[in-house]
PDB file of C-alpha atoms and ligand atoms in Angstrom:
ATOM      1  CA  UNK A   1      24.899  85.716  57.862  1.00  0.00           C
ATOM      2  CA  UNK A   2      22.911  84.769  60.941  1.00  0.00           C
ATOM      3  CA  UNK A   3      19.744  86.822  61.361  1.00  0.00           C
ATOM      4  CA  UNK A   4      20.475  88.459  64.702  1.00  0.00           C
ATOM      5  CA  UNK A   5      24.029  87.760  65.891  1.00  0.00           C
ATOM      6  CA  UNK A   6      26.405  89.618  63.606  1.00  0.00           C
ATOM      7  CA  UNK A   7      29.624  88.739  65.392  1.00  0.00           C
ATOM      8  CA  UNK A   8      30.710  86.615  68.296  1.00  0.00           C
ATOM      9  CA  UNK A   9      33.870  85.936  70.280  1.00  0.00           C
ATOM     10  CA  UNK A  10      33.888  82.421  71.683  1.00  0.00           C
ATOM     11  CA  UNK A  11      36.535  82.253  74.387  1.00  0.00           C
ATOM     12  CA  UNK A  12      38.686  84.334  72.038  1.00  0.00           C
ATOM     13  CA  UNK A  13      41.818  85.888  73.463  1.00  0.00           C
ATOM     14  CA  UNK A  14      44.933  87.549  72.136  1.00  0.00           C
ATOM     15  CA  UNK A  15      48.471  87.388  73.517  1.00  0.00           C
ATOM     16  CA  UNK A  16      51.544  89.087  72.110  1.00  0.00           C
ATOM     17  CA  UNK A  17      54.932  87.482  72.662  1.00  0.00           C
ATOM     18  CA  UNK A  18      58.006  89.710  72.575  1.00  0.00           C
ATOM     19  CA  UNK A  19      61.248  87.981  73.582  1.00  0.00           C
ATOM     20  CA  UNK A  20      60.415  85.920  76.649  1.00  0.00           C
ATOM     21  CA  UNK A  21      57.593  88.140  77.876  1.00  0.00           C
ATOM     22  CA  UNK A  22      53.954  87.480  77.042  1.00  0.00           C
ATOM     23  CA  UNK A  23      51.466  90.327  77.079  1.00  0.00           C
ATOM     24  CA  UNK A  24      47.787  89.446  77.390  1.00  0.00           C
ATOM     25  CA  UNK A  25      46.121  92.089  75.195  1.00  0.00           C
ATOM     26  CA  UNK A  26      42.682  90.457  75.517  1.00  0.00           C
ATOM     27  CA  UNK A  27      41.791  87.729  77.997  1.00  0.00           C
ATOM     28  CA  UNK A  28      39.664  84.846  76.647  1.00  0.00           C
ATOM     29  CA  UNK A  29      36.274  86.470  76.059  1.00  0.00           C
ATOM     30  CA  UNK A  30      32.820  85.270  75.061  1.00  0.00           C
ATOM     31  CA  UNK A  31      30.488  87.961  73.789  1.00  0.00           C
ATOM     32  CA  UNK A  32      27.864  88.525  71.069  1.00  0.00           C
ATOM     33  CA  UNK A  33      27.214  91.619  68.996  1.00  0.00           C
ATOM     34  CA  UNK A  34      23.744  91.904  67.472  1.00  0.00           C
ATOM     35  CA  UNK A  35      22.471  93.424  64.291  1.00  0.00           C
ATOM     36  CA  UNK A  36      20.327  96.474  64.875  1.00  0.00           C
ATOM     37  CA  UNK A  37      22.504  97.669  67.750  1.00  0.00           C
ATOM     38  CA  UNK A  38      25.139 100.321  68.314  1.00  0.00           C
ATOM     39  CA  UNK A  39      27.672  99.118  70.887  1.00  0.00           C
ATOM     40  CA  UNK A  40      30.192 101.499  72.419  1.00  0.00           C
ATOM     41  CA  UNK A  41      33.468 100.072  73.678  1.00  0.00           C
ATOM     42  CA  UNK A  42      35.199 102.211  76.278  1.00  0.00           C
ATOM     43  CA  UNK A  43      38.251 101.762  78.460  1.00  0.00           C
ATOM     44  CA  UNK A  44      41.646 103.255  79.269  1.00  0.00           C
ATOM     45  CA  UNK A  45      44.513 103.427  76.793  1.00  0.00           C
ATOM     46  CA  UNK A  46      46.192 100.057  76.294  1.00  0.00           C
ATOM     47  CA  UNK A  47      43.239  98.108  77.745  1.00  0.00           C
ATOM     48  CA  UNK A  48      42.608  96.034  74.604  1.00  0.00           C
ATOM     49  CA  UNK A  49      39.906  97.946  72.709  1.00  0.00           C
ATOM     50  CA  UNK A  50      41.660  97.957  69.327  1.00  0.00           C
ATOM     51  CA  UNK A  51      42.624  94.315  69.890  1.00  0.00           C
ATOM     52  CA  UNK A  52      38.950  93.406  70.419  1.00  0.00           C
ATOM     53  CA  UNK A  53      37.883  95.352  67.323  1.00  0.00           C
ATOM     54  CA  UNK A  54      40.713  93.853  65.238  1.00  0.00           C
ATOM     55  CA  UNK A  55      39.627  90.320  66.170  1.00  0.00           C
ATOM     56  CA  UNK A  56      36.042  91.094  65.096  1.00  0.00           C
ATOM     57  CA  UNK A  57      37.318  92.741  61.923  1.00  0.00           C
ATOM     58  CA  UNK A  58      39.461  89.743  60.903  1.00  0.00           C
ATOM     59  CA  UNK A  59      42.555  91.932  61.036  1.00  0.00           C
ATOM     60  CA  UNK A  60      44.326  89.634  63.538  1.00  0.00           C
ATOM     61  CA  UNK A  61      43.873  85.985  64.547  1.00  0.00           C
ATOM     62  CA  UNK A  62      43.050  85.070  68.155  1.00  0.00           C
ATOM     63  CA  UNK A  63      45.736  83.126  70.040  1.00  0.00           C
ATOM     64  CA  UNK A  64      42.945  81.186  71.787  1.00  0.00           C
ATOM     65  CA  UNK A  65      39.277  80.523  71.070  1.00  0.00           C
ATOM     66  CA  UNK A  66      37.327  81.489  67.969  1.00  0.00           C
ATOM     67  CA  UNK A  67      35.739  84.458  66.227  1.00  0.00           C
ATOM     68  CA  UNK A  68      32.433  84.023  64.402  1.00  0.00           C
ATOM     69  CA  UNK A  69      30.785  86.323  61.905  1.00  0.00           C
ATOM     70  CA  UNK A  70      27.240  85.085  61.448  1.00  0.00           C
ATOM     71  CA  UNK A  71      27.557  81.350  60.811  1.00  0.00           C
ATOM     72  CA  UNK A  72      31.195  81.481  59.726  1.00  0.00           C
ATOM     73  CA  UNK A  73      34.068  80.626  62.051  1.00  0.00           C
ATOM     74  CA  UNK A  74      36.415  83.277  60.675  1.00  0.00           C
ATOM     75  CA  UNK A  75      39.404  82.394  62.845  1.00  0.00           C
ATOM     76  CA  UNK A  76      39.651  79.108  60.878  1.00  0.00           C
ATOM     77  CA  UNK A  77      39.741  80.873  57.494  1.00  0.00           C
ATOM     78  CA  UNK A  78      42.911  81.556  55.478  1.00  0.00           C
ATOM     79  CA  UNK A  79      44.203  85.104  55.159  1.00  0.00           C
ATOM     80  CA  UNK A  80      42.823  85.322  51.614  1.00  0.00           C
ATOM     81  CA  UNK A  81      39.394  84.102  52.700  1.00  0.00           C
ATOM     82  CA  UNK A  82      39.435  86.652  55.521  1.00  0.00           C
ATOM     83  CA  UNK A  83      40.363  89.435  53.096  1.00  0.00           C
ATOM     84  CA  UNK A  84      37.399  88.460  50.916  1.00  0.00           C
ATOM     85  CA  UNK A  85      35.107  88.466  53.924  1.00  0.00           C
ATOM     86  CA  UNK A  86      36.390  91.876  55.068  1.00  0.00           C
ATOM     87  CA  UNK A  87      35.766  93.342  51.646  1.00  0.00           C
ATOM     88  CA  UNK A  88      32.221  92.003  51.384  1.00  0.00           C
ATOM     89  CA  UNK A  89      30.890  92.220  54.934  1.00  0.00           C
ATOM     90  CA  UNK A  90      32.952  94.534  57.136  1.00  0.00           C
ATOM     91  CA  UNK A  91      33.548  98.274  57.231  1.00  0.00           C
ATOM     92  CA  UNK A  92      36.525  99.208  59.419  1.00  0.00           C
ATOM     93  CA  UNK A  93      37.463 102.739  60.462  1.00  0.00           C
ATOM     94  CA  UNK A  94      41.031 102.445  61.744  1.00  0.00           C
ATOM     95  CA  UNK A  95      42.315 104.462  64.685  1.00  0.00           C
ATOM     96  CA  UNK A  96      45.038 106.009  62.490  1.00  0.00           C
ATOM     97  CA  UNK A  97      42.667 106.334  59.463  1.00  0.00           C
ATOM     98  CA  UNK A  98      44.963 104.149  57.220  1.00  0.00           C
ATOM     99  CA  UNK A  99      44.168 106.222  54.142  1.00  0.00           C
ATOM    100  CA  UNK A 100      46.244 105.401  51.073  1.00  0.00           C
ATOM    101  CA  UNK A 101      48.697 108.320  50.798  1.00  0.00           C
ATOM    102  CA  UNK A 102      49.063 108.631  46.987  1.00  0.00           C
ATOM    103  CA  UNK A 103      45.292 108.441  46.411  1.00  0.00           C
ATOM    104  CA  UNK A 104      42.851 111.355  46.634  1.00  0.00           C
ATOM    105  CA  UNK A 105      39.895 111.346  49.050  1.00  0.00           C
ATOM    106  CA  UNK A 106      37.617 110.281  46.213  1.00  0.00           C
ATOM    107  CA  UNK A 107      39.936 107.447  45.124  1.00  0.00           C
ATOM    108  CA  UNK A 108      40.343 106.254  48.714  1.00  0.00           C
ATOM    109  CA  UNK A 109      36.574 105.998  49.103  1.00  0.00           C
ATOM    110  CA  UNK A 110      36.164 104.346  45.669  1.00  0.00           C
ATOM    111  CA  UNK A 111      38.803 101.686  46.423  1.00  0.00           C
ATOM    112  CA  UNK A 112      36.606  99.038  48.149  1.00  0.00           C
ATOM    113  CA  UNK A 113      34.069  99.224  45.311  1.00  0.00           C
ATOM    114  CA  UNK A 114      36.786  98.870  42.656  1.00  0.00           C
ATOM    115  CA  UNK A 115      38.160  95.833  44.535  1.00  0.00           C
ATOM    116  CA  UNK A 116      34.651  94.351  44.406  1.00  0.00           C
ATOM    117  CA  UNK A 117      34.608  94.802  40.627  1.00  0.00           C
ATOM    118  CA  UNK A 118      32.237  97.792  40.460  1.00  0.00           C
ATOM    119  CA  UNK A 119      32.843  99.998  37.380  1.00  0.00           C
ATOM    120  CA  UNK A 120      34.895 103.190  37.873  1.00  0.00           C
ATOM    121  CA  UNK A 121      31.912 105.305  36.813  1.00  0.00           C
ATOM    122  CA  UNK A 122      29.524 103.802  39.374  1.00  0.00           C
ATOM    123  CA  UNK A 123      32.212 103.771  42.076  1.00  0.00           C
ATOM    124  CA  UNK A 124      32.915 107.445  41.451  1.00  0.00           C
ATOM    125  CA  UNK A 125      29.240 108.410  41.632  1.00  0.00           C
ATOM    126  CA  UNK A 126      28.715 106.494  44.868  1.00  0.00           C
ATOM    127  CA  UNK A 127      31.907 107.839  46.428  1.00  0.00           C
ATOM    128  CA  UNK A 128      30.991 111.442  45.541  1.00  0.00           C
ATOM    129  CA  UNK A 129      27.549 110.852  47.070  1.00  0.00           C
ATOM    130  CA  UNK A 130      28.951 109.691  50.392  1.00  0.00           C
ATOM    131  CA  UNK A 131      31.596 112.462  50.472  1.00  0.00           C
ATOM    132  CA  UNK A 132      28.686 114.879  50.014  1.00  0.00           C
ATOM    133  CA  UNK A 133      26.823 113.277  52.947  1.00  0.00           C
ATOM    134  CA  UNK A 134      29.853 113.989  55.127  1.00  0.00           C
ATOM    135  CA  UNK A 135      30.235 117.545  53.809  1.00  0.00           C
ATOM    136  CA  UNK A 136      33.658 117.013  52.247  1.00  0.00           C
ATOM    137  CA  UNK A 137      32.867 116.769  48.523  1.00  0.00           C
ATOM    138  CA  UNK A 138      34.958 119.911  47.987  1.00  0.00           C
ATOM    139  CA  UNK A 139      37.985 117.903  49.178  1.00  0.00           C
ATOM    140  CA  UNK A 140      37.373 114.998  46.766  1.00  0.00           C
ATOM    141  CA  UNK A 141      40.548 115.665  44.774  1.00  0.00           C
ATOM    142  CA  UNK A 142      42.812 116.247  47.792  1.00  0.00           C
ATOM    143  CA  UNK A 143      45.526 113.854  48.920  1.00  0.00           C
ATOM    144  CA  UNK A 144      45.180 112.762  52.576  1.00  0.00           C
ATOM    145  CA  UNK A 145      48.212 114.793  53.672  1.00  0.00           C
ATOM    146  CA  UNK A 146      46.475 117.984  52.523  1.00  0.00           C
ATOM    147  CA  UNK A 147      43.396 117.299  54.660  1.00  0.00           C
ATOM    148  CA  UNK A 148      42.755 118.268  58.276  1.00  0.00           C
ATOM    149  CA  UNK A 149      42.532 115.458  60.843  1.00  0.00           C
ATOM    150  CA  UNK A 150      38.748 115.744  60.925  1.00  0.00           C
ATOM    151  CA  UNK A 151      38.496 115.638  57.136  1.00  0.00           C
ATOM    152  CA  UNK A 152      40.744 112.550  56.994  1.00  0.00           C
ATOM    153  CA  UNK A 153      38.554 110.944  59.635  1.00  0.00           C
ATOM    154  CA  UNK A 154      35.415 111.569  57.588  1.00  0.00           C
ATOM    155  CA  UNK A 155      37.083 110.127  54.471  1.00  0.00           C
ATOM    156  CA  UNK A 156      37.980 107.038  56.528  1.00  0.00           C
ATOM    157  CA  UNK A 157      34.362 106.689  57.716  1.00  0.00           C
ATOM    158  CA  UNK A 158      33.059 107.197  54.151  1.00  0.00           C
ATOM    159  CA  UNK A 159      35.427 104.486  52.857  1.00  0.00           C
ATOM    160  CA  UNK A 160      34.234 102.065  55.551  1.00  0.00           C
ATOM    161  CA  UNK A 161      30.558 102.633  54.710  1.00  0.00           C
ATOM    162  CA  UNK A 162      30.714 102.729  50.899  1.00  0.00           C
ATOM    163  CA  UNK A 163      30.099  98.968  50.476  1.00  0.00           C
ATOM    164  CA  UNK A 164      27.101  99.036  52.840  1.00  0.00           C
ATOM    165  CA  UNK A 165      28.642  96.399  55.163  1.00  0.00           C
ATOM    166  CA  UNK A 166      26.640  94.362  57.720  1.00  0.00           C
ATOM    167  CA  UNK A 167      29.315  94.833  60.389  1.00  0.00           C
ATOM    168  CA  UNK A 168      30.671  98.329  60.969  1.00  0.00           C
ATOM    169  CA  UNK A 169      33.703  98.632  63.251  1.00  0.00           C
ATOM    170  CA  UNK A 170      34.966 102.079  64.170  1.00  0.00           C
ATOM    171  CA  UNK A 171      38.057 102.778  66.255  1.00  0.00           C
ATOM    172  CA  UNK A 172      37.681 106.291  67.684  1.00  0.00           C
ATOM    173  CA  UNK A 173      35.774 107.534  64.603  1.00  0.00           C
ATOM    174  CA  UNK A 174      35.073 110.925  66.133  1.00  0.00           C
ATOM    175  CA  UNK A 175      38.339 111.673  67.988  1.00  0.00           C
ATOM    176  CA  UNK A 176      39.409 114.387  65.512  1.00  0.00           C
ATOM    177  CA  UNK A 177      35.940 115.840  65.009  1.00  0.00           C
ATOM    178  CA  UNK A 178      34.243 118.830  66.584  1.00  0.00           C
ATOM    179  CA  UNK A 179      31.101 118.044  68.549  1.00  0.00           C
ATOM    180  CA  UNK A 180      28.650 118.779  65.708  1.00  0.00           C
ATOM    181  CA  UNK A 181      30.561 116.592  63.219  1.00  0.00           C
ATOM    182  CA  UNK A 182      30.888 113.825  65.818  1.00  0.00           C
ATOM    183  CA  UNK A 183      27.121 113.883  66.356  1.00  0.00           C
ATOM    184  CA  UNK A 184      26.562 113.800  62.584  1.00  0.00           C
ATOM    185  CA  UNK A 185      28.770 110.679  62.257  1.00  0.00           C
ATOM    186  CA  UNK A 186      27.028 108.986  65.194  1.00  0.00           C
ATOM    187  CA  UNK A 187      23.589 109.743  63.743  1.00  0.00           C
ATOM    188  CA  UNK A 188      24.628 108.128  60.455  1.00  0.00           C
ATOM    189  CA  UNK A 189      26.021 105.088  62.294  1.00  0.00           C
ATOM    190  CA  UNK A 190      22.855 104.830  64.378  1.00  0.00           C
ATOM    191  CA  UNK A 191      20.610 104.965  61.319  1.00  0.00           C
ATOM    192  CA  UNK A 192      22.709 102.226  59.680  1.00  0.00           C
ATOM    193  CA  UNK A 193      22.272 100.047  62.778  1.00  0.00           C
ATOM    194  CA  UNK A 194      18.494 100.502  62.463  1.00  0.00           C
ATOM    195  CA  UNK A 195      18.869  99.077  58.967  1.00  0.00           C
ATOM    196  CA  UNK A 196      19.848  95.730  60.550  1.00  0.00           C
ATOM    197  CA  UNK A 197      23.562  96.385  60.720  1.00  0.00           C
ATOM    198  CA  UNK A 198      25.815  95.858  63.752  1.00  0.00           C
ATOM    199  CA  UNK A 199      27.790  98.960  64.663  1.00  0.00           C
ATOM    200  CA  UNK A 200      30.639  98.762  67.178  1.00  0.00           C
ATOM    201  CA  UNK A 201      32.395 101.986  68.142  1.00  0.00           C
ATOM    202  CA  UNK A 202      35.508 102.351  70.304  1.00  0.00           C
ATOM    203  CA  UNK A 203      35.511 105.761  71.944  1.00  0.00           C
ATOM    204  CA  UNK A 204      36.795 107.867  74.803  1.00  0.00           C
ATOM    205  CA  UNK A 205      33.951 110.327  74.281  1.00  0.00           C
ATOM    206  CA  UNK A 206      31.112 109.497  76.656  1.00  0.00           C
ATOM    207  CA  UNK A 207      28.951 112.153  74.980  1.00  0.00           C
ATOM    208  CA  UNK A 208      28.405 109.509  72.304  1.00  0.00           C
ATOM    209  CA  UNK A 209      26.550 107.291  74.778  1.00  0.00           C
ATOM    210  CA  UNK A 210      23.250 108.902  73.754  1.00  0.00           C
ATOM    211  CA  UNK A 211      23.644 107.033  70.459  1.00  0.00           C
ATOM    212  CA  UNK A 212      24.475 103.649  72.016  1.00  0.00           C
ATOM    213  CA  UNK A 213      22.186 100.707  72.717  1.00  0.00           C
ATOM    214  CA  UNK A 214      24.868  99.033  74.788  1.00  0.00           C
ATOM    215  CA  UNK A 215      28.188  99.940  76.412  1.00  0.00           C
ATOM    216  CA  UNK A 216      31.031  97.464  76.961  1.00  0.00           C
ATOM    217  CA  UNK A 217      33.932  98.313  79.251  1.00  0.00           C
ATOM    218  CA  UNK A 218      37.436  96.981  78.673  1.00  0.00           C
ATOM    219  CA  UNK A 219      39.950  97.129  81.524  1.00  0.00           C
ATOM    220  CA  UNK A 220      43.341  95.438  81.349  1.00  0.00           C
ATOM    221  CA  UNK A 221      42.192  93.038  78.658  1.00  0.00           C
ATOM    222  CA  UNK A 222      39.012  92.070  80.495  1.00  0.00           C
ATOM    223  CA  UNK A 223      35.514  92.868  79.251  1.00  0.00           C
ATOM    224  CA  UNK A 224      32.655  93.841  81.513  1.00  0.00           C
ATOM    225  CA  UNK A 225      29.116  95.172  81.196  1.00  0.00           C
ATOM    226  CA  UNK A 226      29.358  97.220  84.359  1.00  0.00           C
ATOM    227  CA  UNK A 227      30.146 100.891  84.419  1.00  0.00           C
ATOM    228  CA  UNK A 228      33.425 101.580  86.126  1.00  0.00           C
ATOM    229  CA  UNK A 229      34.016 104.702  88.138  1.00  0.00           C
ATOM    230  CA  UNK A 230      36.846 105.904  85.943  1.00  0.00           C
ATOM    231  CA  UNK A 231      37.087 108.868  83.601  1.00  0.00           C
ATOM    232  CA  UNK A 232      38.481 107.801  80.236  1.00  0.00           C
TER     233      UNK A 232
HETATM  234  N1  ATP B   1      51.323  94.144  67.670  1.00  0.00           N
HETATM  235  C1  ATP B   1      51.500  94.199  68.981  1.00  0.00           C
HETATM  236  N2  ATP B   1      52.593  93.642  69.564  1.00  0.00           N
HETATM  237  C2  ATP B   1      52.765  93.682  70.900  1.00  0.00           C
HETATM  238  N3  ATP B   1      51.916  94.253  71.766  1.00  0.00           N
HETATM  239  C3  ATP B   1      50.796  94.825  71.252  1.00  0.00           C
HETATM  240  C4  ATP B   1      50.554  94.842  69.847  1.00  0.00           C
HETATM  241  N4  ATP B   1      49.367  95.477  69.632  1.00  0.00           N
HETATM  242  C5  ATP B   1      48.917  95.867  70.839  1.00  0.00           C
HETATM  243  N5  ATP B   1      49.777  95.473  71.819  1.00  0.00           N
HETATM  244  C6  ATP B   1      49.600  95.683  73.278  1.00  0.00           C
HETATM  245  O1  ATP B   1      48.329  95.144  73.639  1.00  0.00           O
HETATM  246  C7  ATP B   1      47.707  95.981  74.627  1.00  0.00           C
HETATM  247  C8  ATP B   1      46.330  96.399  74.128  1.00  0.00           C
HETATM  248  O2  ATP B   1      46.512  97.252  72.985  1.00  0.00           O
HETATM  249  P1  ATP B   1      45.285  97.930  72.220  1.00  0.00           P
HETATM  250  O3  ATP B   1      45.849  98.564  70.998  1.00  0.00           O
HETATM  251  O4  ATP B   1      44.236  96.906  72.042  1.00  0.00           O
HETATM  252  O5  ATP B   1      44.819  99.030  73.285  1.00  0.00           O
HETATM  253  P2  ATP B   1      43.674 100.145  73.167  1.00  0.00           P
HETATM  254  O6  ATP B   1      42.697  99.882  74.276  1.00  0.00           O
HETATM  255  O7  ATP B   1      43.149 100.193  71.785  1.00  0.00           O
HETATM  256  O8  ATP B   1      44.490 101.486  73.513  1.00  0.00           O
HETATM  257  P3  ATP B   1      44.297 103.011  72.953  1.00  0.00           P
HETATM  258  O9  ATP B   1      43.086 103.593  73.672  1.00  0.00           O
HETATM  259  O10 ATP B   1      45.568 103.683  73.365  1.00  0.00           O
HETATM  260  O11 ATP B   1      44.122 102.937  71.464  1.00  0.00           O
HETATM  261  C9  ATP B   1      48.665  97.149  74.865  1.00  0.00           C
HETATM  262  O12 ATP B   1      49.391  96.894  76.034  1.00  0.00           O
HETATM  263  C10 ATP B   1      49.548  97.154  73.644  1.00  0.00           C
HETATM  264  O13 ATP B   1      50.831  97.644  73.954  1.00  0.00           O
HETATM  265 MG1   MG B   2      43.253 101.580  70.287  1.00  0.00          MG
END
């Protein structure tokens, strides 16, 4: 990967077609995200924040322009190549957690390591370690449905970080957390950014701005660097 720019949209936009209507979820956008920085993405509901994060996370393809991760034009890669890249370089905390229902917290967190070919023993040790960091090791054996929202959220964050990815994308990672736990997660994300990782966090919680190096505003599919006089 490129030394400073972790991810880049180059005129990348996303439209959704349903029937004969076209919805512009993200207007063509050019923007860089650097290693060593925490970027907050804020904006009203439906403005395109998850769409922007999903493009960077190789979860969806742009309908125009390109997405780059380091020196790789990821929007030209096949789905399998993108899956490989996600596994090796990207940690994604999904807005709805996306935990695997029949797997325990521990197994959910182990999963990316197992997919990478790490032994079960090592994966288990690492996963227990990160569950401990987030104060939920006592829930290691629980299925997601038996966890509180905040506990599920921490499992989702732990799973995203377990592979030590260069690009960390978090969609509302603190929405279900009390203030102290939210601060704990942001401190961990900030320290990872200082370790030359790019951290991009979608949030409605402006209290998190103390942990941000940069704030990007998204309004009606358009990105801006300027604060907007709106409460999100
Ligand atoms: N798969 C899809 N098909 C059609 N329209 C979609 C799809 N995904 C998102 N959209 C639309 O694109 C727009 C942007 O959605 P997006 O999920 O990016 O918003 P958001 O800023 O993350 O909102 P929220 O804060 O509520 O999570 C919305 O109008 C949404 O309805
Ligand atoms: Mg969203």
